[in-house]
Short mmCIF file of C-alpha atoms in Angstrom, two decimals:
data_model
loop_
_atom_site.label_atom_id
_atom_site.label_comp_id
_atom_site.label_asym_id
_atom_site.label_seq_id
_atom_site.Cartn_x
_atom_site.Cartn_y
_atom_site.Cartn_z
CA UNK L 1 12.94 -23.55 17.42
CA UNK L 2 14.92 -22.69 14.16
CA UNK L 3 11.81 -25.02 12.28
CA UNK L 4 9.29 -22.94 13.82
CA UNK L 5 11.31 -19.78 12.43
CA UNK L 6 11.69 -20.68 9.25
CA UNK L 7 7.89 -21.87 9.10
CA UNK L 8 6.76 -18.48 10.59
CA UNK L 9 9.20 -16.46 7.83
CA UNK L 10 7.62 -18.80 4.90
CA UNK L 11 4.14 -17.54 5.78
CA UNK L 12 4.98 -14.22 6.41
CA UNK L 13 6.60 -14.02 3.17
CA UNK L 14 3.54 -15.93 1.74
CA UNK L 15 1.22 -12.83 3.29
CA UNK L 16 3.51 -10.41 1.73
CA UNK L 17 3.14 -12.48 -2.09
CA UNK L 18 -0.35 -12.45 -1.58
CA UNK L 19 -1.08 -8.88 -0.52
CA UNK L 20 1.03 -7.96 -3.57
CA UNK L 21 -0.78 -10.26 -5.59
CA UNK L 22 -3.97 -9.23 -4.57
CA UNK L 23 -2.92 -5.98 -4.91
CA UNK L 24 -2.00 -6.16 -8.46
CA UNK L 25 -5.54 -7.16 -9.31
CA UNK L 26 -6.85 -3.70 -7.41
CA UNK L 27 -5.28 -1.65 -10.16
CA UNK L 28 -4.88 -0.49 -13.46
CA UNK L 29 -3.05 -2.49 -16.20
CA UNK L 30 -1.07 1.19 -16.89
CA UNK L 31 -0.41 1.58 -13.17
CA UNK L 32 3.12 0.04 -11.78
CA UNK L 33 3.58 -1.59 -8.48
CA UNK L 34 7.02 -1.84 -6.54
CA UNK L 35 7.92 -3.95 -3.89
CA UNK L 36 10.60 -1.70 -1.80
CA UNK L 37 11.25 -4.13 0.75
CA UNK L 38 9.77 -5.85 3.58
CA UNK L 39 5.72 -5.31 3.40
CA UNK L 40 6.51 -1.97 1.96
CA UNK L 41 4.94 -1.65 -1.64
CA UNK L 42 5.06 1.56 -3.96
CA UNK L 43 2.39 1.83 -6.39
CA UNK L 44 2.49 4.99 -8.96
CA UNK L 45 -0.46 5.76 -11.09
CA UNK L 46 -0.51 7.99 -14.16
CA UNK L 47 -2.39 10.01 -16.06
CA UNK L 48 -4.98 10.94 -13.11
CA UNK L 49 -7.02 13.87 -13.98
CA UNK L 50 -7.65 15.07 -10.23
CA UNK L 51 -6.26 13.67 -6.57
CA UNK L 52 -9.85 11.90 -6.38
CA UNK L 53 -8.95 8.72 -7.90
CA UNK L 54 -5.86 7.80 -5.97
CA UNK L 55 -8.13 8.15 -3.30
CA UNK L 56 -10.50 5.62 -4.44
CA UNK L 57 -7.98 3.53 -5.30
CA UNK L 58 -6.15 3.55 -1.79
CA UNK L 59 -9.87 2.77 -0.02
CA UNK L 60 -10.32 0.15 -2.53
CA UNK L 61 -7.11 -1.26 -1.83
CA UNK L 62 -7.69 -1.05 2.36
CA UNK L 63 -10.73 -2.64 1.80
CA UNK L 64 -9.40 -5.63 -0.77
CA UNK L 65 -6.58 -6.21 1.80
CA UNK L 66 -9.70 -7.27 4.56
CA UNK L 67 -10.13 -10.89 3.83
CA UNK L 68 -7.93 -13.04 5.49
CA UNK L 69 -5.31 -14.58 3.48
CA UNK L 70 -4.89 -18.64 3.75
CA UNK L 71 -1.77 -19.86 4.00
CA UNK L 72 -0.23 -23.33 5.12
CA UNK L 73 -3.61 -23.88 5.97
CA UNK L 74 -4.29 -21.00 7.91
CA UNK L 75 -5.92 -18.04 8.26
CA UNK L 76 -4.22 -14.92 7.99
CA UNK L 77 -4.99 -11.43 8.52
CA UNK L 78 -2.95 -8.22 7.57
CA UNK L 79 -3.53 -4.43 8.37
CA UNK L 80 -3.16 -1.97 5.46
CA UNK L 81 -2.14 1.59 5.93
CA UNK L 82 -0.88 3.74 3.22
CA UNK L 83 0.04 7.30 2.09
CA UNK L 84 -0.81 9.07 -0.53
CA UNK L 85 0.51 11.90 -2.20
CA UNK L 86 -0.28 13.49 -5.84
CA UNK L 87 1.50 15.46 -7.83
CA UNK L 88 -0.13 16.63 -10.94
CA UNK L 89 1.72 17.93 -14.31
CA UNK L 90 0.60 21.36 -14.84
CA UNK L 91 2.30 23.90 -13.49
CA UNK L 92 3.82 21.39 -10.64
CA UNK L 93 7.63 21.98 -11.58
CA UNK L 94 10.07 19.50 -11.04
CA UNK L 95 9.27 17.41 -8.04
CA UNK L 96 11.84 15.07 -7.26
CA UNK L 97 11.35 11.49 -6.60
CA UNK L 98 12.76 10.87 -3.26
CA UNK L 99 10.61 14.05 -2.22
CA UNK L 100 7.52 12.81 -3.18
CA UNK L 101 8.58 9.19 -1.10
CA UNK L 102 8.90 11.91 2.02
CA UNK L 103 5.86 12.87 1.64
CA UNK L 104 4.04 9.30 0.98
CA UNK L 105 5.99 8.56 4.27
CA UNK L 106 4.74 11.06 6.17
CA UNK L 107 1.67 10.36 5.19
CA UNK L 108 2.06 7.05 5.98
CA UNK L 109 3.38 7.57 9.84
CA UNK L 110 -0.21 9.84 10.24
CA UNK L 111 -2.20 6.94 8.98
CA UNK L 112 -0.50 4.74 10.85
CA UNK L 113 -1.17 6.90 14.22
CA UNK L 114 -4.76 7.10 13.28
CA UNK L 115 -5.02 3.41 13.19
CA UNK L 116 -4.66 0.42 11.06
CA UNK L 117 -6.68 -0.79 7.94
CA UNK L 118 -6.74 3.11 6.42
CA UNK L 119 -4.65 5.08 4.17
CA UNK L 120 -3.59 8.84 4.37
CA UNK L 121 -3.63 11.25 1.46
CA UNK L 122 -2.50 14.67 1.76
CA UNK L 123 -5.26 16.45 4.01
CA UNK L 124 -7.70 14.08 2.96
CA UNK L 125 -8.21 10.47 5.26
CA UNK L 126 -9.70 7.59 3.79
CA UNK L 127 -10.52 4.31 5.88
CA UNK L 128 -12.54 3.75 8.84
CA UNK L 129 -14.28 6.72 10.64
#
């Protein structure tokens, strides 16, 4: 039993390298990724003009996140759901960061309650109809 543990935590931990991986390749060179813990991945993106391309990127990155990974010889799948929130520079104030990771959460809880494999943006949904 403690084998098959260990095996199931090495390719679980092997999905979670990959999707960050894979992930990596889904953005910009300026853009930063963090893991935070677990399967839980920040990613913040500068110098956006408008909200519209951090939703593109979060559709691209549901979509990229699609084909099973293979690990140990197998086949494995992972859901993606995500939250989005943007905060642009002119005349935004000072935003906190641990305020805008409420909001990416709460974003996050909605997309998860509207179903997997889509991300959440402040009253805007991208993913599956």
């Amino acid at each position: 039993m403690l084998l098959k543990a260990r095996r199931a935590d090495i390719v679980v931990e092997g999905a979670v390298q990959g999707f960050g991986g894979r992930l990596s390749k889904s953005l910009r060179a300026t853009d930063t990724v963090a893991r935070l813990g677990g399967d839980e991945f920040a990613i913040l993106l500068e110098e956006l003009d408008s909200p519209q391309p951090a939703a593109r990127v979060a559709a691209h990155i549901v979509q990229a996140m699609q084909e099973p990974f293979v690990l140990d010889e197998r086949s494995v799948s992972v859901t993606t759901s995500g939250g989005v929130t943007v905060q642009m520079q002119a005349g935004a104030g000072r935003v906190l960061p641990q305020d805008l990771m409420r909001r990416v959460d709460e974003q996050l809880s909605a997309a998860k309650g509207a179903g997997r494999n889509r991300c959440r943006m402040e009253e805007e949904e991208t993913g599956p109809a």
